Amino acid sequence: MPLFYRLTGPARQDLDEIWDYLYREILSLNVPNRVLDNIHHHLDAIADNPSIGHRRDDQTDRDVWFSRIYSYLVIYSMGTDHVAILGLVHMARDLPEVLHDRD
């Protein structure tokens, strides 16, 4: 049975920041809107098949999964009826530090 995804507060903020950054850099609504649409399609795919992601035991001992879209890592955990999207982090960022800050 497919699950649904639920965005946490930090994940919503990450999406807003991605959109804002792309808009400031490109000065067009088309690109940030298209990128966010594609991200939401990717989140739907994760909810349909959460195992498409992977663990990063080298980065964290938390029970979280990761999936890449563009230059971002989607960080998520699996519940019984939904996938919790914990964040979308640019791959250039220090992942252990980001995860520590979000504890």
PDB file as gemmi writes it, atoms N, CA and C in Angstrom:
CRYST1    1.000    1.000    1.000  90.00  90.00  90.00 P 1                      
ATOM      1  N   MET A   1       0.841  -1.177   0.000  1.00  0.00           N  
ATOM      2  CA  MET A   1       0.000   0.000   0.000  1.00  0.00           C  
ATOM      3  C   MET A   1       0.889   1.244   0.000  1.00  0.00           C  
ATOM      4  N   PRO A   2       0.690   2.128  -0.963  1.00  0.00           N  
ATOM      5  CA  PRO A   2       1.495   3.353  -0.982  1.00  0.00           C  
ATOM      6  C   PRO A   2       1.227   4.213   0.247  1.00  0.00           C  
ATOM      7  N   LEU A   3       2.273   4.824   0.717  1.00  0.00           N  
ATOM      8  CA  LEU A   3       2.161   5.745   1.837  1.00  0.00           C  
ATOM      9  C   LEU A   3       1.981   7.149   1.286  1.00  0.00           C  
ATOM     10  N   PHE A   4       1.845   8.100   2.162  1.00  0.00           N  
ATOM     11  CA  PHE A   4       1.870   9.493   1.752  1.00  0.00           C  
ATOM     12  C   PHE A   4       3.044  10.136   2.460  1.00  0.00           C  
ATOM     13  N   TYR A   5       3.425  11.316   2.015  1.00  0.00           N  
ATOM     14  CA  TYR A   5       4.520  11.996   2.694  1.00  0.00           C  
ATOM     15  C   TYR A   5       3.988  13.189   3.456  1.00  0.00           C  
ATOM     16  N   ARG A   6       4.677  13.486   4.531  1.00  0.00           N  
ATOM     17  CA  ARG A   6       4.336  14.630   5.374  1.00  0.00           C  
ATOM     18  C   ARG A   6       5.596  15.471   5.540  1.00  0.00           C  
ATOM     19  N   LEU A   7       5.490  16.754   5.217  1.00  0.00           N  
ATOM     20  CA  LEU A   7       6.620  17.668   5.377  1.00  0.00           C  
ATOM     21  C   LEU A   7       6.687  18.163   6.812  1.00  0.00           C  
ATOM     22  N   THR A   8       7.861  18.105   7.403  1.00  0.00           N  
ATOM     23  CA  THR A   8       8.059  18.712   8.717  1.00  0.00           C  
ATOM     24  C   THR A   8       8.277  20.212   8.526  1.00  0.00           C  
ATOM     25  N   GLY A   9       8.244  20.951   9.611  1.00  0.00           N  
ATOM     26  CA  GLY A   9       8.501  22.388   9.546  1.00  0.00           C  
ATOM     27  C   GLY A   9       9.830  22.724   8.894  1.00  0.00           C  
ATOM     28  N   PRO A  10      10.929  22.077   9.320  1.00  0.00           N  
ATOM     29  CA  PRO A  10      12.217  22.357   8.670  1.00  0.00           C  
ATOM     30  C   PRO A  10      12.222  22.016   7.174  1.00  0.00           C  
ATOM     31  N   ALA A  11      11.520  20.960   6.780  1.00  0.00           N  
ATOM     32  CA  ALA A  11      11.464  20.607   5.358  1.00  0.00           C  
ATOM     33  C   ALA A  11      10.714  21.674   4.571  1.00  0.00           C  
ATOM     34  N   ARG A  12       9.632  22.181   5.137  1.00  0.00           N  
ATOM     35  CA  ARG A  12       8.895  23.270   4.470  1.00  0.00           C  
ATOM     36  C   ARG A  12       9.797  24.496   4.306  1.00  0.00           C  
ATOM     37  N   GLN A  13      10.550  24.794   5.353  1.00  0.00           N  
ATOM     38  CA  GLN A  13      11.469  25.932   5.290  1.00  0.00           C  
ATOM     39  C   GLN A  13      12.542  25.697   4.226  1.00  0.00           C  
ATOM     40  N   ASP A  14      13.050  24.471   4.148  1.00  0.00           N  
ATOM     41  CA  ASP A  14      14.045  24.148   3.120  1.00  0.00           C  
ATOM     42  C   ASP A  14      13.479  24.384   1.723  1.00  0.00           C  
ATOM     43  N   LEU A  15      12.247  23.947   1.479  1.00  0.00           N  
ATOM     44  CA  LEU A  15      11.628  24.150   0.168  1.00  0.00           C  
ATOM     45  C   LEU A  15      11.469  25.635  -0.141  1.00  0.00           C  
ATOM     46  N   ASP A  16      11.046  26.400   0.858  1.00  0.00           N  
ATOM     47  CA  ASP A  16      10.925  27.850   0.665  1.00  0.00           C  
ATOM     48  C   ASP A  16      12.275  28.468   0.316  1.00  0.00           C  
ATOM     49  N   GLU A  17      13.326  28.029   1.012  1.00  0.00           N  
ATOM     50  CA  GLU A  17      14.662  28.575   0.763  1.00  0.00           C  
ATOM     51  C   GLU A  17      15.185  28.181  -0.619  1.00  0.00           C  
ATOM     52  N   ILE A  18      14.893  26.966  -1.053  1.00  0.00           N  
ATOM     53  CA  ILE A  18      15.294  26.535  -2.395  1.00  0.00           C  
ATOM     54  C   ILE A  18      14.604  27.414  -3.438  1.00  0.00           C  
ATOM     55  N   TRP A  19      13.298  27.607  -3.284  1.00  0.00           N  
ATOM     56  CA  TRP A  19      12.550  28.433  -4.233  1.00  0.00           C  
ATOM     57  C   TRP A  19      13.097  29.860  -4.246  1.00  0.00           C  
ATOM     58  N   ASP A  20      13.290  30.438  -3.048  1.00  0.00           N  
ATOM     59  CA  ASP A  20      13.803  31.812  -2.956  1.00  0.00           C  
ATOM     60  C   ASP A  20      15.173  31.946  -3.617  1.00  0.00           C  
ATOM     61  N   TYR A  21      16.055  30.999  -3.350  1.00  0.00           N  
ATOM     62  CA  TYR A  21      17.399  31.048  -3.929  1.00  0.00           C  
ATOM     63  C   TYR A  21      17.329  31.003  -5.456  1.00  0.00           C  
ATOM     64  N   LEU A  22      16.563  30.055  -5.984  1.00  0.00           N  
ATOM     65  CA  LEU A  22      16.469  29.932  -7.438  1.00  0.00           C  
ATOM     66  C   LEU A  22      15.856  31.183  -8.061  1.00  0.00           C  
ATOM     67  N   TYR A  23      14.860  31.744  -7.412  1.00  0.00           N  
ATOM     68  CA  TYR A  23      14.232  32.953  -7.958  1.00  0.00           C  
ATOM     69  C   TYR A  23      15.219  34.120  -7.969  1.00  0.00           C  
ATOM     70  N   ARG A  24      15.964  34.287  -6.876  1.00  0.00           N  
ATOM     71  CA  ARG A  24      16.947  35.380  -6.808  1.00  0.00           C  
ATOM     72  C   ARG A  24      18.033  35.221  -7.869  1.00  0.00           C  
ATOM     73  N   GLU A  25      18.449  33.983  -8.114  1.00  0.00           N  
ATOM     74  CA  GLU A  25      19.531  33.741  -9.070  1.00  0.00           C  
ATOM     75  C   GLU A  25      19.073  33.868 -10.520  1.00  0.00           C  
ATOM     76  N   ILE A  26      17.833  33.477 -10.794  1.00  0.00           N  
ATOM     77  CA  ILE A  26      17.390  33.383 -12.184  1.00  0.00           C  
ATOM     78  C   ILE A  26      16.395  34.485 -12.550  1.00  0.00           C  
ATOM     79  N   LEU A  27      15.742  35.065 -11.567  1.00  0.00           N  
ATOM     80  CA  LEU A  27      14.754  36.135 -11.779  1.00  0.00           C  
ATOM     81  C   LEU A  27      13.633  35.697 -12.717  1.00  0.00           C  
ATOM     82  N   SER A  28      13.188  34.496 -12.501  1.00  0.00           N  
ATOM     83  CA  SER A  28      12.079  33.942 -13.275  1.00  0.00           C  
ATOM     84  C   SER A  28      11.267  33.044 -12.355  1.00  0.00           C  
ATOM     85  N   LEU A  29       9.974  33.011 -12.548  1.00  0.00           N  
ATOM     86  CA  LEU A  29       9.129  32.108 -11.759  1.00  0.00           C  
ATOM     87  C   LEU A  29       9.148  30.689 -12.313  1.00  0.00           C  
ATOM     88  N   ASN A  30       9.426  30.549 -13.603  1.00  0.00           N  
ATOM     89  CA  ASN A  30       9.334  29.240 -14.249  1.00  0.00           C  
ATOM     90  C   ASN A  30      10.283  28.216 -13.649  1.00  0.00           C  
ATOM     91  N   VAL A  31      11.539  28.575 -13.493  1.00  0.00           N  
ATOM     92  CA  VAL A  31      12.536  27.603 -13.028  1.00  0.00           C  
ATOM     93  C   VAL A  31      12.269  27.163 -11.590  1.00  0.00           C  
ATOM     94  N   PRO A  32      12.132  28.082 -10.627  1.00  0.00           N  
ATOM     95  CA  PRO A  32      11.884  27.604  -9.266  1.00  0.00           C  
ATOM     96  C   PRO A  32      10.580  26.818  -9.142  1.00  0.00           C  
ATOM     97  N   ASN A  33       9.552  27.217  -9.875  1.00  0.00           N  
ATOM     98  CA  ASN A  33       8.294  26.468  -9.822  1.00  0.00           C  
ATOM     99  C   ASN A  33       8.462  25.067 -10.396  1.00  0.00           C  
ATOM    100  N   ARG A  34       9.191  24.953 -11.509  1.00  0.00           N  
ATOM    101  CA  ARG A  34       9.420  23.642 -12.122  1.00  0.00           C  
ATOM    102  C   ARG A  34      10.266  22.751 -11.212  1.00  0.00           C  
ATOM    103  N   VAL A  35      11.297  23.329 -10.604  1.00  0.00           N  
ATOM    104  CA  VAL A  35      12.148  22.551  -9.697  1.00  0.00           C  
ATOM    105  C   VAL A  35      11.331  22.042  -8.511  1.00  0.00           C  
ATOM    106  N   LEU A  36      10.526  22.905  -7.910  1.00  0.00           N  
ATOM    107  CA  LEU A  36       9.718  22.460  -6.772  1.00  0.00           C  
ATOM    108  C   LEU A  36       8.675  21.428  -7.193  1.00  0.00           C  
ATOM    109  N   ASP A  37       8.087  21.571  -8.383  1.00  0.00           N  
ATOM    110  CA  ASP A  37       7.171  20.536  -8.880  1.00  0.00           C  
ATOM    111  C   ASP A  37       7.894  19.197  -8.995  1.00  0.00           C  
ATOM    112  N   ASN A  38       9.107  19.220  -9.553  1.00  0.00           N  
ATOM    113  CA  ASN A  38       9.878  17.981  -9.689  1.00  0.00           C  
ATOM    114  C   ASN A  38      10.248  17.402  -8.331  1.00  0.00           C  
ATOM    115  N   ILE A  39      10.575  18.256  -7.383  1.00  0.00           N  
ATOM    116  CA  ILE A  39      10.877  17.774  -6.031  1.00  0.00           C  
ATOM    117  C   ILE A  39       9.647  17.101  -5.434  1.00  0.00           C  
ATOM    118  N   HIS A  40       8.475  17.713  -5.581  1.00  0.00           N  
ATOM    119  CA  HIS A  40       7.253  17.103  -5.040  1.00  0.00           C  
ATOM    120  C   HIS A  40       6.944  15.767  -5.722  1.00  0.00           C  
ATOM    121  N   HIS A  41       7.209  15.652  -7.022  1.00  0.00           N  
ATOM    122  CA  HIS A  41       7.039  14.360  -7.704  1.00  0.00           C  
ATOM    123  C   HIS A  41       8.007  13.329  -7.131  1.00  0.00           C  
ATOM    124  N   HIS A  42       9.217  13.761  -6.828  1.00  0.00           N  
ATOM    125  CA  HIS A  42      10.202  12.860  -6.222  1.00  0.00           C  
ATOM    126  C   HIS A  42       9.737  12.424  -4.828  1.00  0.00           C  
ATOM    127  N   LEU A  43       9.174  13.349  -4.066  1.00  0.00           N  
ATOM    128  CA  LEU A  43       8.658  13.000  -2.738  1.00  0.00           C  
ATOM    129  C   LEU A  43       7.501  12.009  -2.853  1.00  0.00           C  
ATOM    130  N   ASP A  44       6.653  12.164  -3.873  1.00  0.00           N  
ATOM    131  CA  ASP A  44       5.591  11.181  -4.122  1.00  0.00           C  
ATOM    132  C   ASP A  44       6.194   9.807  -4.408  1.00  0.00           C  
ATOM    133  N   ALA A  45       7.270   9.782  -5.199  1.00  0.00           N  
ATOM    134  CA  ALA A  45       7.925   8.512  -5.526  1.00  0.00           C  
ATOM    135  C   ALA A  45       8.509   7.866  -4.273  1.00  0.00           C  
ATOM    136  N   ILE A  46       9.068   8.678  -3.389  1.00  0.00           N  
ATOM    137  CA  ILE A  46       9.586   8.147  -2.124  1.00  0.00           C  
ATOM    138  C   ILE A  46       8.446   7.554  -1.306  1.00  0.00           C  
ATOM    139  N   ALA A  47       7.317   8.261  -1.245  1.00  0.00           N  
ATOM    140  CA  ALA A  47       6.171   7.757  -0.484  1.00  0.00           C  
ATOM    141  C   ALA A  47       5.656   6.446  -1.076  1.00  0.00           C  
ATOM    142  N   ASP A  48       5.666   6.326  -2.403  1.00  0.00           N  
ATOM    143  CA  ASP A  48       5.218   5.093  -3.055  1.00  0.00           C  
ATOM    144  C   ASP A  48       6.181   3.940  -2.828  1.00  0.00           C  
ATOM    145  N   ASN A  49       7.459   4.247  -2.698  1.00  0.00           N  
ATOM    146  CA  ASN A  49       8.479   3.211  -2.540  1.00  0.00           C  
ATOM    147  C   ASN A  49       9.623   3.755  -1.685  1.00  0.00           C  
ATOM    148  N   PRO A  50       9.437   3.798  -0.360  1.00  0.00           N  
ATOM    149  CA  PRO A  50      10.443   4.417   0.512  1.00  0.00           C  
ATOM    150  C   PRO A  50      11.828   3.788   0.424  1.00  0.00           C  
ATOM    151  N   SER A  51      11.898   2.554  -0.029  1.00  0.00           N  
ATOM    152  CA  SER A  51      13.207   1.897  -0.083  1.00  0.00           C  
ATOM    153  C   SER A  51      14.051   2.362  -1.270  1.00  0.00           C  
ATOM    154  N   ILE A  52      13.556   3.316  -2.071  1.00  0.00           N  
ATOM    155  CA  ILE A  52      14.398   3.837  -3.154  1.00  0.00           C  
ATOM    156  C   ILE A  52      15.563   4.646  -2.597  1.00  0.00           C  
ATOM    157  N   GLY A  53      15.440   5.083  -1.369  1.00  0.00           N  
ATOM    158  CA  GLY A  53      16.526   5.821  -0.733  1.00  0.00           C  
ATOM    159  C   GLY A  53      17.565   4.876  -0.161  1.00  0.00           C  
ATOM    160  N   HIS A  54      18.484   5.443   0.565  1.00  0.00           N  
ATOM    161  CA  HIS A  54      19.545   4.647   1.166  1.00  0.00           C  
ATOM    162  C   HIS A  54      19.898   5.221   2.536  1.00  0.00           C  
ATOM    163  N   ARG A  55      20.510   4.390   3.340  1.00  0.00           N  
ATOM    164  CA  ARG A  55      20.994   4.811   4.650  1.00  0.00           C  
ATOM    165  C   ARG A  55      22.372   5.434   4.476  1.00  0.00           C  
ATOM    166  N   ARG A  56      22.764   6.253   5.442  1.00  0.00           N  
ATOM    167  CA  ARG A  56      24.114   6.835   5.435  1.00  0.00           C  
ATOM    168  C   ARG A  56      24.718   6.620   6.817  1.00  0.00           C  
ATOM    169  N   ASP A  57      25.061   5.388   7.110  1.00  0.00           N  
ATOM    170  CA  ASP A  57      25.639   5.063   8.412  1.00  0.00           C  
ATOM    171  C   ASP A  57      26.966   5.776   8.633  1.00  0.00           C  
ATOM    172  N   ASP A  58      27.616   6.208   7.554  1.00  0.00           N  
ATOM    173  CA  ASP A  58      28.868   6.949   7.687  1.00  0.00           C  
ATOM    174  C   ASP A  58      28.622   8.393   8.126  1.00  0.00           C  
ATOM    175  N   GLN A  59      27.372   8.860   8.049  1.00  0.00           N  
ATOM    176  CA  GLN A  59      27.043  10.240   8.373  1.00  0.00           C  
ATOM    177  C   GLN A  59      26.213  10.395   9.645  1.00  0.00           C  
ATOM    178  N   THR A  60      25.420   9.379   9.968  1.00  0.00           N  
ATOM    179  CA  THR A  60      24.538   9.489  11.129  1.00  0.00           C  
ATOM    180  C   THR A  60      24.134   8.107  11.616  1.00  0.00           C  
ATOM    181  N   ASP A  61      23.840   8.023  12.899  1.00  0.00           N  
ATOM    182  CA  ASP A  61      23.305   6.778  13.442  1.00  0.00           C  
ATOM    183  C   ASP A  61      21.791   6.874  13.623  1.00  0.00           C  
ATOM    184  N   ARG A  62      21.211   7.987  13.183  1.00  0.00           N  
ATOM    185  CA  ARG A  62      19.760   8.158  13.253  1.00  0.00           C  
ATOM    186  C   ARG A  62      19.082   7.238  12.241  1.00  0.00           C  
ATOM    187  N   ASP A  63      17.842   6.896  12.517  1.00  0.00           N  
ATOM    188  CA  ASP A  63      17.067   6.023  11.639  1.00  0.00           C  
ATOM    189  C   ASP A  63      16.430   6.855  10.526  1.00  0.00           C  
ATOM    190  N   VAL A  64      17.275   7.351   9.633  1.00  0.00           N  
ATOM    191  CA  VAL A  64      16.808   8.180   8.524  1.00  0.00           C  
ATOM    192  C   VAL A  64      17.351   7.632   7.210  1.00  0.00           C  
ATOM    193  N   TRP A  65      16.678   8.000   6.150  1.00  0.00           N  
ATOM    194  CA  TRP A  65      17.027   7.584   4.802  1.00  0.00           C  
ATOM    195  C   TRP A  65      17.308   8.824   3.971  1.00  0.00           C  
ATOM    196  N   PHE A  66      17.998   8.630   2.860  1.00  0.00           N  
ATOM    197  CA  PHE A  66      18.390   9.733   1.994  1.00  0.00           C  
ATOM    198  C   PHE A  66      18.086   9.372   0.542  1.00  0.00           C  
ATOM    199  N   SER A  67      17.662  10.374  -0.197  1.00  0.00           N  
ATOM    200  CA  SER A  67      17.444  10.209  -1.627  1.00  0.00           C  
ATOM    201  C   SER A  67      17.853  11.513  -2.303  1.00  0.00           C  
ATOM    202  N   ARG A  68      18.499  11.400  -3.436  1.00  0.00           N  
ATOM    203  CA  ARG A  68      19.024  12.590  -4.112  1.00  0.00           C  
ATOM    204  C   ARG A  68      18.069  13.066  -5.201  1.00  0.00           C  
ATOM    205  N   ILE A  69      17.892  14.384  -5.250  1.00  0.00           N  
ATOM    206  CA  ILE A  69      17.242  15.040  -6.379  1.00  0.00           C  
ATOM    207  C   ILE A  69      17.995  16.335  -6.644  1.00  0.00           C  
ATOM    208  N   TYR A  70      18.368  16.522  -7.883  1.00  0.00           N  
ATOM    209  CA  TYR A  70      19.246  17.636  -8.250  1.00  0.00           C  
ATOM    210  C   TYR A  70      20.479  17.583  -7.342  1.00  0.00           C  
ATOM    211  N   SER A  71      20.845  18.690  -6.735  1.00  0.00           N  
ATOM    212  CA  SER A  71      22.010  18.690  -5.839  1.00  0.00           C  
ATOM    213  C   SER A  71      21.570  18.704  -4.378  1.00  0.00           C  
ATOM    214  N   TYR A  72      20.406  18.122  -4.122  1.00  0.00           N  
ATOM    215  CA  TYR A  72      19.863  18.082  -2.763  1.00  0.00           C  
ATOM    216  C   TYR A  72      19.683  16.645  -2.306  1.00  0.00           C  
ATOM    217  N   LEU A  73      19.853  16.454  -1.013  1.00  0.00           N  
ATOM    218  CA  LEU A  73      19.516  15.189  -0.388  1.00  0.00           C  
ATOM    219  C   LEU A  73      18.207  15.366   0.354  1.00  0.00           C  
ATOM    220  N   VAL A  74      17.248  14.513   0.041  1.00  0.00           N  
ATOM    221  CA  VAL A  74      16.007  14.458   0.802  1.00  0.00           C  
ATOM    222  C   VAL A  74      16.289  13.553   1.994  1.00  0.00           C  
ATOM    223  N   ILE A  75      16.024  14.062   3.182  1.00  0.00           N  
ATOM    224  CA  ILE A  75      16.218  13.289   4.409  1.00  0.00           C  
ATOM    225  C   ILE A  75      14.834  12.903   4.905  1.00  0.00           C  
ATOM    226  N   TYR A  76      14.620  11.609   5.130  1.00  0.00           N  
ATOM    227  CA  TYR A  76      13.284  11.182   5.544  1.00  0.00           C  
ATOM    228  C   TYR A  76      13.346   9.979   6.472  1.00  0.00           C  
ATOM    229  N   SER A  77      12.244   9.798   7.182  1.00  0.00           N  
ATOM    230  CA  SER A  77      12.084   8.616   8.023  1.00  0.00           C  
ATOM    231  C   SER A  77      10.763   7.960   7.652  1.00  0.00           C  
ATOM    232  N   MET A  78      10.680   6.675   7.920  1.00  0.00           N  
ATOM    233  CA  MET A  78       9.491   5.917   7.553  1.00  0.00           C  
ATOM    234  C   MET A  78       8.660   5.618   8.789  1.00  0.00           C  
ATOM    235  N   GLY A  79       7.394   5.993   8.716  1.00  0.00           N  
ATOM    236  CA  GLY A  79       6.443   5.644   9.756  1.00  0.00           C  
ATOM    237  C   GLY A  79       5.571   4.497   9.273  1.00  0.00           C  
ATOM    238  N   THR A  80       4.559   4.166  10.042  1.00  0.00           N  
ATOM    239  CA  THR A  80       3.682   3.062   9.646  1.00  0.00           C  
ATOM    240  C   THR A  80       2.714   3.457   8.542  1.00  0.00           C  
ATOM    241  N   ASP A  81       2.316   4.731   8.509  1.00  0.00           N  
ATOM    242  CA  ASP A  81       1.346   5.153   7.502  1.00  0.00           C  
ATOM    243  C   ASP A  81       1.824   6.318   6.643  1.00  0.00           C  
ATOM    244  N   HIS A  82       3.021   6.816   6.889  1.00  0.00           N  
ATOM    245  CA  HIS A  82       3.520   7.940   6.098  1.00  0.00           C  
ATOM    246  C   HIS A  82       5.047   7.984   6.134  1.00  0.00           C  
ATOM    247  N   VAL A  83       5.570   8.767   5.228  1.00  0.00           N  
ATOM    248  CA  VAL A  83       6.999   9.067   5.205  1.00  0.00           C  
ATOM    249  C   VAL A  83       7.143  10.506   5.683  1.00  0.00           C  
ATOM    250  N   ALA A  84       7.943  10.721   6.705  1.00  0.00           N  
ATOM    251  CA  ALA A  84       8.179  12.068   7.230  1.00  0.00           C  
ATOM    252  C   ALA A  84       9.388  12.654   6.514  1.00  0.00           C  
ATOM    253  N   ILE A  85       9.165  13.739   5.788  1.00  0.00           N  
ATOM    254  CA  ILE A  85      10.260  14.429   5.109  1.00  0.00           C  
ATOM    255  C   ILE A  85      10.865  15.390   6.123  1.00  0.00           C  
ATOM    256  N   LEU A  86      12.088  15.097   6.532  1.00  0.00           N  
ATOM    257  CA  LEU A  86      12.746  15.856   7.593  1.00  0.00           C  
ATOM    258  C   LEU A  86      13.507  17.055   7.061  1.00  0.00           C  
ATOM    259  N   GLY A  87      13.905  17.003   5.801  1.00  0.00           N  
ATOM    260  CA  GLY A  87      14.634  18.131   5.247  1.00  0.00           C  
ATOM    261  C   GLY A  87      15.118  17.853   3.842  1.00  0.00           C  
ATOM    262  N   LEU A  88      15.517  18.931   3.185  1.00  0.00           N  
ATOM    263  CA  LEU A  88      16.159  18.875   1.875  1.00  0.00           C  
ATOM    264  C   LEU A  88      17.421  19.710   1.991  1.00  0.00           C  
ATOM    265  N   VAL A  89      18.558  19.054   1.909  1.00  0.00           N  
ATOM    266  CA  VAL A  89      19.834  19.688   2.214  1.00  0.00           C  
ATOM    267  C   VAL A  89      20.728  19.656   0.982  1.00  0.00           C  
ATOM    268  N   HIS A  90      21.312  20.796   0.659  1.00  0.00           N  
ATOM    269  CA  HIS A  90      22.245  20.843  -0.465  1.00  0.00           C  
ATOM    270  C   HIS A  90      23.423  19.927  -0.157  1.00  0.00           C  
ATOM    271  N   MET A  91      23.883  19.222  -1.165  1.00  0.00           N  
ATOM    272  CA  MET A  91      24.936  18.228  -0.962  1.00  0.00           C  
ATOM    273  C   MET A  91      26.266  18.838  -0.556  1.00  0.00           C  
ATOM    274  N   ALA A  92      26.448  20.131  -0.746  1.00  0.00           N  
ATOM    275  CA  ALA A  92      27.695  20.781  -0.340  1.00  0.00           C  
ATOM    276  C   ALA A  92      27.734  21.064   1.158  1.00  0.00           C  
ATOM    277  N   ARG A  93      26.604  20.936   1.821  1.00  0.00           N  
ATOM    278  CA  ARG A  93      26.558  21.237   3.254  1.00  0.00           C  
ATOM    279  C   ARG A  93      27.114  20.080   4.070  1.00  0.00           C  
ATOM    280  N   ASP A  94      27.498  20.373   5.292  1.00  0.00           N  
ATOM    281  CA  ASP A  94      28.026  19.376   6.222  1.00  0.00           C  
ATOM    282  C   ASP A  94      26.844  18.614   6.815  1.00  0.00           C  
ATOM    283  N   LEU A  95      26.602  17.410   6.294  1.00  0.00           N  
ATOM    284  CA  LEU A  95      25.418  16.644   6.666  1.00  0.00           C  
ATOM    285  C   LEU A  95      25.342  16.331   8.157  1.00  0.00           C  
ATOM    286  N   PRO A  96      26.406  15.841   8.792  1.00  0.00           N  
ATOM    287  CA  PRO A  96      26.309  15.588  10.235  1.00  0.00           C  
ATOM    288  C   PRO A  96      25.961  16.851  11.029  1.00  0.00           C  
ATOM    289  N   GLU A  97      26.504  17.988  10.620  1.00  0.00           N  
ATOM    290  CA  GLU A  97      26.198  19.241  11.318  1.00  0.00           C  
ATOM    291  C   GLU A  97      24.728  19.621  11.141  1.00  0.00           C  
ATOM    292  N   VAL A  98      24.223  19.486   9.923  1.00  0.00           N  
ATOM    293  CA  VAL A  98      22.813  19.803   9.668  1.00  0.00           C  
ATOM    294  C   VAL A  98      21.916  18.897  10.500  1.00  0.00           C  
ATOM    295  N   LEU A  99      22.217  17.605  10.519  1.00  0.00           N  
ATOM    296  CA  LEU A  99      21.398  16.671  11.292  1.00  0.00           C  
ATOM    297  C   LEU A  99      21.470  16.975  12.780  1.00  0.00           C  
ATOM    298  N   HIS A 100      22.645  17.344  13.257  1.00  0.00           N  
ATOM    299  CA  HIS A 100      22.798  17.694  14.672  1.00  0.00           C  
ATOM    300  C   HIS A 100      21.966  18.922  15.011  1.00  0.00           C  
ATOM    301  N   ASP A 101      21.982  19.925  14.129  1.00  0.00           N  
ATOM    302  CA  ASP A 101      21.217  21.150  14.360  1.00  0.00           C  
ATOM    303  C   ASP A 101      19.719  20.904  14.360  1.00  0.00           C  
ATOM    304  N   ARG A 102      19.282  19.825  13.724  1.00  0.00           N  
ATOM    305  CA  ARG A 102      17.843  19.544  13.625  1.00  0.00           C  
ATOM    306  C   ARG A 102      17.356  18.549  14.662  1.00  0.00           C  
ATOM    307  N   ASP A 103      18.211  18.154  15.563  1.00  0.00           N  
ATOM    308  CA  ASP A 103      17.775  17.249  16.650  1.00  0.00           C  
ATOM    309  C   ASP A 103      16.900  17.969  17.637  1.00  0.00           C  
TER     310      ASP A 103                                                      
END                                                                             
